[in-house]
C-alpha positions as protocol buffer text, in pm:
chain_id: "A"
residue {
  index: 1
  type: PRO
  ca { x: -321 y: 2643 z: -103 }
}
residue {
  index: 2
  type: ARG
  ca { x: -248 y: 2803 z: -440 }
}
residue {
  index: 3
  type: ASP
  ca { x: -549 y: 2643 z: -610 }
}
residue {
  index: 4
  type: LEU
  ca { x: -780 y: 2792 z: -348 }
}
residue {
  index: 5
  type: VAL
  ca { x: -620 y: 3137 z: -376 }
}
residue {
  index: 6
  type: ARG
  ca { x: -658 y: 3132 z: -756 }
}
residue {
  index: 7
  type: LYS
  ca { x: -1024 y: 3031 z: -721 }
}
residue {
  index: 8
  type: LEU
  ca { x: -1097 y: 3312 z: -475 }
}
residue {
  index: 9
  type: MET
  ca { x: -922 y: 3570 z: -697 }
}
residue {
  index: 10
  type: LEU
  ca { x: -1103 y: 3456 z: -1011 }
}
residue {
  index: 11
  type: GLU
  ca { x: -1438 y: 3471 z: -834 }
}
residue {
  index: 12
  type: GLY
  ca { x: -1356 y: 3801 z: -665 }
}
residue {
  index: 13
  type: VAL
  ca { x: -1460 y: 3677 z: -320 }
}
residue {
  index: 14
  type: GLU
  ca { x: -1296 y: 3666 z: 20 }
}
residue {
  index: 15
  type: ALA
  ca { x: -1213 y: 3351 z: 213 }
}
residue {
  index: 16
  type: GLU
  ca { x: -1477 y: 3265 z: 472 }
}
residue {
  index: 17
  type: LEU
  ca { x: -1475 y: 3047 z: 778 }
}
residue {
  index: 18
  type: GLY
  ca { x: -1637 y: 2709 z: 731 }
}
residue {
  index: 19
  type: GLY
  ca { x: -1577 y: 2367 z: 588 }
}
residue {
  index: 20
  type: GLU
  ca { x: -1725 y: 2059 z: 428 }
}
residue {
  index: 21
  type: ARG
  ca { x: -1708 y: 1689 z: 492 }
}
residue {
  index: 22
  type: ARG
  ca { x: -1489 y: 1514 z: 239 }
}
residue {
  index: 23
  type: ARG
  ca { x: -1298 y: 1188 z: 206 }
}
residue {
  index: 24
  type: LEU
  ca { x: -926 y: 1263 z: 208 }
}
residue {
  index: 25
  type: THR
  ca { x: -588 y: 1100 z: 220 }
}
residue {
  index: 26
  type: VAL
  ca { x: -359 y: 1262 z: 477 }
}
residue {
  index: 27
  type: MET
  ca { x: 15 y: 1216 z: 515 }
}
residue {
  index: 28
  type: PHE
  ca { x: 239 y: 1318 z: 803 }
}
residue {
  index: 29
  type: SER
  ca { x: 617 y: 1319 z: 779 }
}
residue {
  index: 30
  type: ASP
  ca { x: 857 y: 1360 z: 1068 }
}
residue {
  index: 31
  type: VAL
  ca { x: 1235 y: 1367 z: 1110 }
}
residue {
  index: 32
  type: GLN
  ca { x: 1385 y: 1109 z: 1342 }
}
residue {
  index: 33
  type: GLY
  ca { x: 1563 y: 1263 z: 1641 }
}
residue {
  index: 34
  type: PHE
  ca { x: 1512 y: 1620 z: 1522 }
}
residue {
  index: 35
  type: THR
  ca { x: 1492 y: 1766 z: 1873 }
}
residue {
  index: 36
  type: THR
  ca { x: 1836 y: 1629 z: 1960 }
}
residue {
  index: 37
  type: ILE
  ca { x: 1976 y: 1757 z: 1630 }
}
residue {
  index: 38
  type: ALA
  ca { x: 1829 y: 2103 z: 1688 }
}
residue {
  index: 39
  type: GLU
  ca { x: 1969 y: 2130 z: 2040 }
}
residue {
  index: 40
  type: ARG
  ca { x: 2324 y: 2073 z: 1915 }
}
residue {
  index: 41
  type: MET
  ca { x: 2318 y: 2321 z: 1628 }
}
residue {
  index: 42
  type: ASP
  ca { x: 2358 y: 2693 z: 1579 }
}
residue {
  index: 43
  type: PRO
  ca { x: 2009 y: 2841 z: 1508 }
}
residue {
  index: 44
  type: GLU
  ca { x: 2114 y: 3006 z: 1182 }
}
residue {
  index: 45
  type: GLU
  ca { x: 2271 y: 2684 z: 1053 }
}
residue {
  index: 46
  type: LEU
  ca { x: 1963 y: 2489 z: 1161 }
}
residue {
  index: 47
  type: MET
  ca { x: 1742 y: 2731 z: 969 }
}
residue {
  index: 48
  type: ARG
  ca { x: 1949 y: 2683 z: 652 }
}
residue {
  index: 49
  type: ILE
  ca { x: 1929 y: 2306 z: 681 }
}
residue {
  index: 50
  type: THR
  ca { x: 1556 y: 2290 z: 752 }
}
residue {
  index: 51
  type: SER
  ca { x: 1478 y: 2542 z: 477 }
}
residue {
  index: 52
  type: THR
  ca { x: 1670 y: 2332 z: 224 }
}
residue {
  index: 53
  type: TYR
  ca { x: 1495 y: 2017 z: 347 }
}
residue {
  index: 54
  type: PHE
  ca { x: 1144 y: 2166 z: 347 }
}
residue {
  index: 55
  type: GLN
  ca { x: 1187 y: 2323 z: 3 }
}
residue {
  index: 56
  type: ALA
  ca { x: 1293 y: 1995 z: -155 }
}
residue {
  index: 57
  type: LEU
  ca { x: 1023 y: 1791 z: 19 }
}
residue {
  index: 58
  type: THR
  ca { x: 750 y: 2047 z: -54 }
}
residue {
  index: 59
  type: ASP
  ca { x: 839 y: 2066 z: -424 }
}
residue {
  index: 60
  type: ASP
  ca { x: 832 y: 1687 z: -446 }
}
residue {
  index: 61
  type: LEU
  ca { x: 493 y: 1656 z: -274 }
}
residue {
  index: 62
  type: LEU
  ca { x: 337 y: 1931 z: -485 }
}
residue {
  index: 63
  type: GLU
  ca { x: 460 y: 1754 z: -797 }
}
residue {
  index: 64
  type: HIS
  ca { x: 263 y: 1448 z: -683 }
}
residue {
  index: 65
  type: HIS
  ca { x: -77 y: 1616 z: -642 }
}
residue {
  index: 66
  type: ALA
  ca { x: -45 y: 1705 z: -271 }
}
residue {
  index: 67
  type: THR
  ca { x: -175 y: 2012 z: -93 }
}
residue {
  index: 68
  type: ILE
  ca { x: 59 y: 2121 z: 185 }
}
residue {
  index: 69
  type: ASP
  ca { x: -163 y: 2171 z: 487 }
}
residue {
  index: 70
  type: LYS
  ca { x: 98 y: 2293 z: 734 }
}
residue {
  index: 71
  type: TYR
  ca { x: 446 y: 2263 z: 877 }
}
residue {
  index: 72
  type: ILE
  ca { x: 466 y: 2161 z: 1243 }
}
residue {
  index: 73
  type: GLY
  ca { x: 823 y: 2199 z: 1361 }
}
residue {
  index: 74
  type: ASP
  ca { x: 1011 y: 1943 z: 1152 }
}
residue {
  index: 75
  type: ALA
  ca { x: 690 y: 1772 z: 1036 }
}
residue {
  index: 76
  type: VAL
  ca { x: 488 y: 1821 z: 718 }
}
residue {
  index: 77
  type: MET
  ca { x: 116 y: 1755 z: 687 }
}
residue {
  index: 78
  type: ALA
  ca { x: -8 y: 1702 z: 332 }
}
residue {
  index: 79
  type: ILE
  ca { x: -355 y: 1618 z: 201 }
}
residue {
  index: 80
  type: TRP
  ca { x: -507 y: 1485 z: -120 }
}
residue {
  index: 81
  type: ASN
  ca { x: -857 y: 1550 z: -259 }
}
residue {
  index: 82
  type: ALA
  ca { x: -879 y: 1906 z: -126 }
}
residue {
  index: 83
  type: PRO
  ca { x: -923 y: 2174 z: -232 }
}
residue {
  index: 84
  type: LYS
  ca { x: -896 y: 2024 z: -582 }
}
residue {
  index: 85
  type: ARG
  ca { x: -1095 y: 1704 z: -635 }
}
residue {
  index: 86
  type: ASP
  ca { x: -883 y: 1392 z: -671 }
}
residue {
  index: 87
  type: LEU
  ca { x: -1066 y: 1060 z: -695 }
}
residue {
  index: 88
  type: ALA
  ca { x: -735 y: 870 z: -686 }
}
residue {
  index: 89
  type: HIS
  ca { x: -624 y: 1040 z: -364 }
}
residue {
  index: 90
  type: ALA
  ca { x: -511 y: 720 z: -187 }
}
residue {
  index: 91
  type: LEU
  ca { x: -308 y: 611 z: -488 }
}
residue {
  index: 92
  type: HIS
  ca { x: -149 y: 955 z: -523 }
}
residue {
  index: 93
  type: GLY
  ca { x: -77 y: 967 z: -150 }
}
residue {
  index: 94
  type: CYS
  ca { x: 107 y: 634 z: -163 }
}
residue {
  index: 95
  type: ARG
  ca { x: 305 y: 727 z: -473 }
}
residue {
  index: 96
  type: ALA
  ca { x: 396 y: 1059 z: -314 }
}
residue {
  index: 97
  type: ALA
  ca { x: 514 y: 883 z: 2 }
}
residue {
  index: 98
  type: LEU
  ca { x: 740 y: 654 z: -202 }
}
residue {
  index: 99
  type: HIS
  ca { x: 883 y: 946 z: -400 }
}
residue {
  index: 100
  type: ALA
  ca { x: 931 y: 1144 z: -78 }
}
residue {
  index: 101
  type: ARG
  ca { x: 1113 y: 849 z: 81 }
}
residue {
  index: 102
  type: GLN
  ca { x: 1345 y: 828 z: -218 }
}
residue {
  index: 103
  type: LEU
  ca { x: 1403 y: 1204 z: -211 }
}
residue {
  index: 104
  type: THR
  ca { x: 1482 y: 1214 z: 161 }
}
residue {
  index: 105
  type: LEU
  ca { x: 1729 y: 925 z: 124 }
}
residue {
  index: 106
  type: ARG
  ca { x: 1910 y: 1130 z: -142 }
}
residue {
  index: 107
  type: LEU
  ca { x: 1898 y: 1435 z: 84 }
}
residue {
  index: 108
  type: GLU
  ca { x: 2055 y: 1234 z: 366 }
}
residue {
  index: 109
  type: GLN
  ca { x: 2355 y: 1159 z: 146 }
}
residue {
  index: 110
  type: ASP
  ca { x: 2375 y: 1517 z: 20 }
}
residue {
  index: 111
  type: PHE
  ca { x: 2355 y: 1659 z: 372 }
}
residue {
  index: 112
  type: VAL
  ca { x: 2633 y: 1430 z: 497 }
}
residue {
  index: 113
  type: ALA
  ca { x: 2851 y: 1544 z: 206 }
}
residue {
  index: 114
  type: ARG
  ca { x: 2792 y: 1904 z: 321 }
}
residue {
  index: 115
  type: GLY
  ca { x: 2876 y: 1820 z: 679 }
}
residue {
  index: 116
  type: TRP
  ca { x: 2512 y: 1848 z: 784 }
}
residue {
  index: 117
  type: PRO
  ca { x: 2325 y: 1591 z: 996 }
}
residue {
  index: 118
  type: ARG
  ca { x: 2115 y: 1321 z: 835 }
}
residue {
  index: 119
  type: LEU
  ca { x: 1744 y: 1399 z: 845 }
}
residue {
  index: 120
  type: HIS
  ca { x: 1594 y: 1050 z: 835 }
}
residue {
  index: 121
  type: THR
  ca { x: 1225 y: 1090 z: 756 }
}
residue {
  index: 122
  type: ARG
  ca { x: 928 y: 867 z: 845 }
}
residue {
  index: 123
  type: PHE
  ca { x: 579 y: 882 z: 698 }
}
residue {
  index: 124
  type: GLY
  ca { x: 223 y: 791 z: 800 }
}
residue {
  index: 125
  type: VAL
  ca { x: -66 y: 782 z: 551 }
}
residue {
  index: 126
  type: HIS
  ca { x: -437 y: 735 z: 620 }
}
residue {
  index: 127
  type: SER
  ca { x: -759 y: 780 z: 422 }
}
residue {
  index: 128
  type: GLY
  ca { x: -1097 y: 869 z: 567 }
}
residue {
  index: 129
  type: ASP
  ca { x: -1362 y: 1134 z: 620 }
}
residue {
  index: 130
  type: ALA
  ca { x: -1266 y: 1474 z: 760 }
}
residue {
  index: 131
  type: VAL
  ca { x: -1393 y: 1829 z: 766 }
}
residue {
  index: 132
  type: VAL
  ca { x: -1181 y: 2046 z: 539 }
}
residue {
  index: 133
  type: GLY
  ca { x: -1204 y: 2421 z: 503 }
}
residue {
  index: 134
  type: ASN
  ca { x: -1108 y: 2750 z: 663 }
}
residue {
  index: 135
  type: VAL
  ca { x: -1061 y: 2725 z: 1039 }
}
residue {
  index: 136
  type: GLY
  ca { x: -971 y: 3000 z: 1284 }
}
residue {
  index: 137
  type: SER
  ca { x: -1115 y: 3348 z: 1323 }
}
residue {
  index: 138
  type: SER
  ca { x: -1211 y: 3636 z: 1096 }
}
residue {
  index: 139
  type: ASP
  ca { x: -874 y: 3795 z: 1180 }
}
residue {
  index: 140
  type: ARG
  ca { x: -662 y: 3490 z: 1095 }
}
residue {
  index: 141
  type: MET
  ca { x: -772 y: 3167 z: 932 }
}
residue {
  index: 142
  type: ALA
  ca { x: -603 y: 2862 z: 786 }
}
residue {
  index: 143
  type: TYR
  ca { x: -719 y: 2608 z: 529 }
}
residue {
  index: 144
  type: THR
  ca { x: -687 y: 2270 z: 697 }
}
residue {
  index: 145
  type: ALA
  ca { x: -844 y: 1931 z: 762 }
}
residue {
  index: 146
  type: ILE
  ca { x: -969 y: 1832 z: 1106 }
}
residue {
  index: 147
  type: GLY
  ca { x: -1111 y: 1511 z: 1245 }
}
residue {
  index: 148
  type: SER
  ca { x: -1013 y: 1181 z: 1401 }
}
residue {
  index: 149
  type: MET
  ca { x: -872 y: 1051 z: 1072 }
}
residue {
  index: 150
  type: VAL
  ca { x: -612 y: 1329 z: 1077 }
}
residue {
  index: 151
  type: ASN
  ca { x: -505 y: 1223 z: 1425 }
}
residue {
  index: 152
  type: LEU
  ca { x: -474 y: 862 z: 1310 }
}
residue {
  index: 153
  type: ALA
  ca { x: -250 y: 962 z: 1018 }
}
residue {
  index: 154
  type: SER
  ca { x: -23 y: 1135 z: 1268 }
}
residue {
  index: 155
  type: ARG
  ca { x: -23 y: 828 z: 1495 }
}
residue {
  index: 156
  type: LEU
  ca { x: 73 y: 606 z: 1202 }
}
residue {
  index: 157
  type: GLU
  ca { x: 381 y: 818 z: 1144 }
}
residue {
  index: 158
  type: GLY
  ca { x: 476 y: 780 z: 1509 }
}
residue {
  index: 159
  type: MET
  ca { x: 427 y: 402 z: 1501 }
}
residue {
  index: 160
  type: ASN
  ca { x: 726 y: 370 z: 1266 }
}
residue {
  index: 161
  type: LYS
  ca { x: 946 y: 403 z: 1576 }
}
residue {
  index: 162
  type: MET
  ca { x: 798 y: 81 z: 1718 }
}
residue {
  index: 163
  type: TYR
  ca { x: 849 y: -131 z: 1409 }
}
residue {
  index: 164
  type: GLY
  ca { x: 1162 y: 15 z: 1250 }
}
residue {
  index: 165
  type: THR
  ca { x: 967 y: 99 z: 935 }
}
residue {
  index: 166
  type: GLN
  ca { x: 964 y: 415 z: 726 }
}
residue {
  index: 167
  type: ILE
  ca { x: 616 y: 431 z: 567 }
}
residue {
  index: 168
  type: LEU
  ca { x: 308 y: 302 z: 747 }
}
residue {
  index: 169
  type: VAL
  ca { x: -41 y: 317 z: 598 }
}
residue {
  index: 170
  type: SER
  ca { x: -387 y: 219 z: 715 }
}
residue {
  index: 171
  type: GLU
  ca { x: -605 y: -55 z: 570 }
}
residue {
  index: 172
  type: ALA
  ca { x: -831 y: 213 z: 417 }
}
residue {
  index: 173
  type: THR
  ca { x: -536 y: 362 z: 229 }
}
residue {
  index: 174
  type: ARG
  ca { x: -413 y: 19 z: 118 }
}
residue {
  index: 175
  type: ILE
  ca { x: -753 y: -65 z: -29 }
}
residue {
  index: 176
  type: GLY
  ca { x: -792 y: 277 z: -190 }
}
residue {
  index: 177
  type: ALA
  ca { x: -446 y: 272 z: -345 }
}
residue {
  index: 178
  type: GLY
  ca { x: -517 y: -34 z: -558 }
}
residue {
  index: 179
  type: SER
  ca { x: -300 y: -318 z: -681 }
}
residue {
  index: 180
  type: GLY
  ca { x: -3 y: -115 z: -801 }
}
residue {
  index: 181
  type: PHE
  ca { x: 175 y: -135 z: -466 }
}
residue {
  index: 182
  type: ILE
  ca { x: 333 y: -396 z: -242 }
}
residue {
  index: 183
  type: PHE
  ca { x: 231 y: -381 z: 122 }
}
residue {
  index: 184
  type: ARG
  ca { x: 346 y: -585 z: 421 }
}
residue {
  index: 185
  type: PRO
  ca { x: 98 y: -639 z: 708 }
}
residue {
  index: 186
  type: VAL
  ca { x: 240 y: -498 z: 1030 }
}
residue {
  index: 187
  type: ASP
  ca { x: -8 y: -508 z: 1316 }
}
residue {
  index: 188
  type: LEU
  ca { x: -360 y: -466 z: 1449 }
}
residue {
  index: 189
  type: VAL
  ca { x: -344 y: -142 z: 1648 }
}
residue {
  index: 190
  type: LEU
  ca { x: -590 y: 28 z: 1879 }
}
residue {
  index: 191
  type: ALA
  ca { x: -462 y: 386 z: 1887 }
}
residue {
  index: 192
  type: LYS
  ca { x: -533 y: 617 z: 2178 }
}
residue {
  index: 193
  type: GLY
  ca { x: -872 y: 781 z: 2137 }
}
residue {
  index: 194
  type: THR
  ca { x: -1005 y: 524 z: 1888 }
}
residue {
  index: 195
  type: GLN
  ca { x: -1274 y: 257 z: 1938 }
}
residue {
  index: 196
  type: GLU
  ca { x: -1183 y: -2 z: 1675 }
}
residue {
  index: 197
  type: PRO
  ca { x: -843 y: -157 z: 1596 }
}
residue {
  index: 198
  type: VAL
  ca { x: -685 y: -55 z: 1267 }
}
residue {
  index: 199
  type: GLU
  ca { x: -495 y: -286 z: 1034 }
}
residue {
  index: 200
  type: VAL
  ca { x: -156 y: -125 z: 974 }
}
residue {
  index: 201
  type: HIS
  ca { x: 64 y: -200 z: 672 }
}
residue {
  index: 202
  type: GLU
  ca { x: 413 y: -111 z: 564 }
}
residue {
  index: 203
  type: LEU
  ca { x: 427 y: 42 z: 215 }
}
residue {
  index: 204
  type: VAL
  ca { x: 716 y: -150 z: 60 }
}
residue {
  index: 205
  type: GLY
  ca { x: 713 y: -12 z: -294 }
}
residue {
  index: 206
  type: LEU
  ca { x: 557 y: -30 z: -638 }
}
residue {
  index: 207
  type: SER
  ca { x: 459 y: -372 z: -768 }
}
residue {
  index: 208
  type: ALA
  ca { x: 557 y: -282 z: -1126 }
}
residue {
  index: 209
  type: THR
  ca { x: 637 y: 21 z: -1340 }
}
residue {
  index: 210
  type: GLY
  ca { x: 665 y: 106 z: -1706 }
}
residue {
  index: 211
  type: ASP
  ca { x: 849 y: 430 z: -1634 }
}
residue {
  index: 212
  type: ALA
  ca { x: 1227 y: 415 z: -1590 }
}
residue {
  index: 213
  type: LYS
  ca { x: 1225 y: 709 z: -1347 }
}
residue {
  index: 214
  type: ASP
  ca { x: 1002 y: 507 z: -1112 }
}
residue {
  index: 215
  type: ALA
  ca { x: 1239 y: 209 z: -1107 }
}
residue {
  index: 216
  type: PRO
  ca { x: 1389 y: 308 z: -766 }
}
residue {
  index: 217
  type: LEU
  ca { x: 1038 y: 290 z: -620 }
}
residue {
  index: 218
  type: LEU
  ca { x: 994 y: -80 z: -701 }
}
residue {
  index: 219
  type: ALA
  ca { x: 959 y: -307 z: -400 }
}
residue {
  index: 220
  type: ASP
  ca { x: 1274 y: -492 z: -297 }
}
residue {
  index: 221
  type: PRO
  ca { x: 1250 y: -837 z: -466 }
}
residue {
  index: 222
  type: ALA
  ca { x: 1400 y: -1005 z: -157 }
}
residue {
  index: 223
  type: VAL
  ca { x: 1122 y: -861 z: 62 }
}
residue {
  index: 224
  type: VAL
  ca { x: 856 y: -963 z: -191 }
}
residue {
  index: 225
  type: ALA
  ca { x: 992 y: -1319 z: -203 }
}
residue {
  index: 226
  type: ARG
  ca { x: 957 y: -1350 z: 174 }
}
residue {
  index: 227
  type: LEU
  ca { x: 604 y: -1209 z: 192 }
}
residue {
  index: 228
  type: PRO
  ca { x: 427 y: -1551 z: 188 }
}
residue {
  index: 229
  type: ALA
  ca { x: 632 y: -1663 z: 490 }
}
residue {
  index: 230
  type: TRP
  ca { x: 570 y: -1329 z: 658 }
}
residue {
  index: 231
  type: GLY
  ca { x: 196 y: -1356 z: 599 }
}
residue {
  index: 232
  type: GLU
  ca { x: 197 y: -1705 z: 751 }
}
residue {
  index: 233
  type: ALA
  ca { x: 389 y: -1579 z: 1055 }
}
residue {
  index: 234
  type: ILE
  ca { x: 136 y: -1299 z: 1109 }
}
residue {
  index: 235
  type: ARG
  ca { x: -162 y: -1536 z: 1072 }
}
residue {
  index: 236
  type: ARG
  ca { x: -17 y: -1784 z: 1320 }
}
residue {
  index: 237
  type: PHE
  ca { x: 75 y: -1509 z: 1564 }
}
residue {
  index: 238
  type: ARG
  ca { x: -276 y: -1361 z: 1563 }
}
residue {
  index: 239
  type: ALA
  ca { x: -419 y: -1708 z: 1617 }
}
residue {
  index: 240
  type: GLY
  ca { x: -198 y: -1745 z: 1926 }
}
residue {
  index: 241
  type: GLN
  ca { x: 2 y: -2028 z: 1766 }
}
residue {
  index: 242
  type: PHE
  ca { x: 340 y: -1891 z: 1869 }
}
residue {
  index: 243
  type: ASP
  ca { x: 542 y: -2205 z: 1793 }
}
residue {
  index: 244
  type: LEU
  ca { x: 418 y: -2211 z: 1433 }
}
residue {
  index: 245
  type: ALA
  ca { x: 456 y: -1833 z: 1408 }
}
residue {
  index: 246
  type: ALA
  ca { x: 820 y: -1857 z: 1518 }
}
residue {
  index: 247
  type: ARG
  ca { x: 885 y: -2127 z: 1260 }
}
residue {
  index: 248
  type: ALA
  ca { x: 738 y: -1915 z: 979 }
}
residue {
  index: 249
  type: LEU
  ca { x: 920 y: -1609 z: 1109 }
}
residue {
  index: 250
  type: ARG
  ca { x: 1256 y: -1779 z: 1052 }
}
residue {
  index: 251
  type: GLU
  ca { x: 1169 y: -1795 z: 681 }
}
residue {
  index: 252
  type: ALA
  ca { x: 1033 y: -1440 z: 673 }
}
residue {
  index: 253
  type: GLY
  ca { x: 1359 y: -1253 z: 726 }
}
residue {
  index: 254
  type: ASP
  ca { x: 1668 y: -1198 z: 937 }
}
residue {
  index: 255
  type: PRO
  ca { x: 1593 y: -1012 z: 1262 }
}
residue {
  index: 256
  type: ALA
  ca { x: 1946 y: -871 z: 1253 }
}
residue {
  index: 257
  type: HIS
  ca { x: 1860 y: -682 z: 933 }
}
residue {
  index: 258
  type: ASP
  ca { x: 1481 y: -649 z: 950 }
}
residue {
  index: 259
  type: PRO
  ca { x: 1353 y: -457 z: 1255 }
}
residue {
  index: 260
  type: LEU
  ca { x: 994 y: -568 z: 1195 }
}
residue {
  index: 261
  type: VAL
  ca { x: 1093 y: -936 z: 1208 }
}
residue {
  index: 262
  type: ALA
  ca { x: 1296 y: -861 z: 1521 }
}
residue {
  index: 263
  type: ALA
  ca { x: 994 y: -693 z: 1684 }
}
residue {
  index: 264
  type: TYR
  ca { x: 778 y: -1003 z: 1634 }
}
residue {
  index: 265
  type: ALA
  ca { x: 1054 y: -1241 z: 1743 }
}
residue {
  index: 266
  type: GLU
  ca { x: 1078 y: -1040 z: 2066 }
}
residue {
  index: 267
  type: ARG
  ca { x: 701 y: -1057 z: 2118 }
}
residue {
  index: 268
  type: ILE
  ca { x: 697 y: -1434 z: 2078 }
}
residue {
  index: 269
  type: ALA
  ca { x: 999 y: -1474 z: 2307 }
}
residue {
  index: 270
  type: ARG
  ca { x: 810 y: -1305 z: 2593 }
}
residue {
  index: 271
  type: PHE
  ca { x: 580 y: -1608 z: 2618 }
}
residue {
  index: 272
  type: PRO
  ca { x: 785 y: -1926 z: 2575 }
}
residue {
  index: 273
  type: ASP
  ca { x: 486 y: -2136 z: 2688 }
}
residue {
  index: 274
  type: GLY
  ca { x: 243 y: -1967 z: 2451 }
}
residue {
  index: 275
  type: PRO
  ca { x: 14 y: -1669 z: 2501 }
}
residue {
  index: 276
  type: PRO
  ca { x: -165 y: -1624 z: 2837 }
}
residue {
  index: 277
  type: ARG
  ca { x: -541 y: -1670 z: 2856 }
}
residue {
  index: 278
  type: ASP
  ca { x: -619 y: -1297 z: 2836 }
}
residue {
  index: 279
  type: TRP
  ca { x: -379 y: -1234 z: 2547 }
}
residue {
  index: 280
  type: SER
  ca { x: -496 y: -1037 z: 2242 }
}
residue {
  index: 281
  type: PRO
  ca { x: -319 y: -982 z: 1907 }
}
residue {
  index: 282
  type: VAL
  ca { x: -430 y: -618 z: 1917 }
}
residue {
  index: 283
  type: THR
  ca { x: -160 y: -371 z: 2019 }
}
residue {
  index: 284
  type: ARG
  ca { x: -297 y: -93 z: 2240 }
}
residue {
  index: 285
  type: LEU
  ca { x: -125 y: 243 z: 2221 }
}
residue {
  index: 286
  type: ASP
  ca { x: -175 y: 447 z: 2535 }
}
residue {
  index: 287
  type: SER
  ca { x: 24 y: 746 z: 2411 }
}
residue {
  index: 288
  type: LYS
  ca { x: 29 y: 953 z: 2093 }
}
C-alpha cells in the first residue's frame, strides 16, 4: 500500500515481517462466470479487458478510502482501517461497495458497446478482528490481513449466487455502518469453518443523501416500501410459521423479478405441511 511505502521511506526503515491485531472491514469482489468468459477469449484480448476493469475498480475503491490488499484472478480484496487508521471503516466499506456497484454497472454497458463481455460483479463485506501486517518470507513479503473474518468476507461474496443479490454484508458491518444505509435481512447462515450463525443482509443503498453525485446510490423506493412486508415474512419464516410467511411474502415482492423473494418462496414450497420437527432457520454452507 502506498501509505505504508511512504511511511517506510520517511522513516528510512525496511519492511519487516510481522503484524498486529486490528478491527477491519474487508471487501471481496468477484466477476460472475469469469472462468467461462476467459475460456472463450483470446488471452491478449482478455488481458486488455481485465486491465481496463481492474484499473477502473481500483481507482474507485482508492477514492473511497480502501487499501487494495490483492488481486486473486478476477477478484479484488480491499480493506479499511489499515495501514491508515479509519474509525469509520464499516461506513466507508459500505459506501465504497455501493459506488463500486454503480461503477461496474456502467462498465457493463461500456464493455457491451465495445463488443466485450459483461463483467457482472458481486461483493461481500464483513467487519471484524484480523491480524494485518507483512506476511511471507524475508525474500518476498506482502502486506495483507489474515484471519477467519477474512474468510467470512469471501464467503459472503460467494453467497450472492444463492440469493441473486449483488452486495451482501454481515451483521457486524451493518451495525458499524450506521443509519445512513438501507439493508434487507437475507438469512441466518452457518458458513463452513464457523461455529456461530451469522446474520446476513443485502446492502440496498443509501437511505438519504445531500450530494447530487450520490443520488444513484439511493435505495430503490419500491424496495424500501416493501421492507415491512419482507421483515414480516422473514420473522414468520424463522418462527416456522410458513403459511403466514407465504402470505407476507406475497406483499414483499414479485418472485419473477426479485430472486431473493423467489428463493424464500421455493424454500416454503418444499414443505407444504409446514417445517419438519428437526427443521432450523439456519442455512448451513458445507462448501466455500
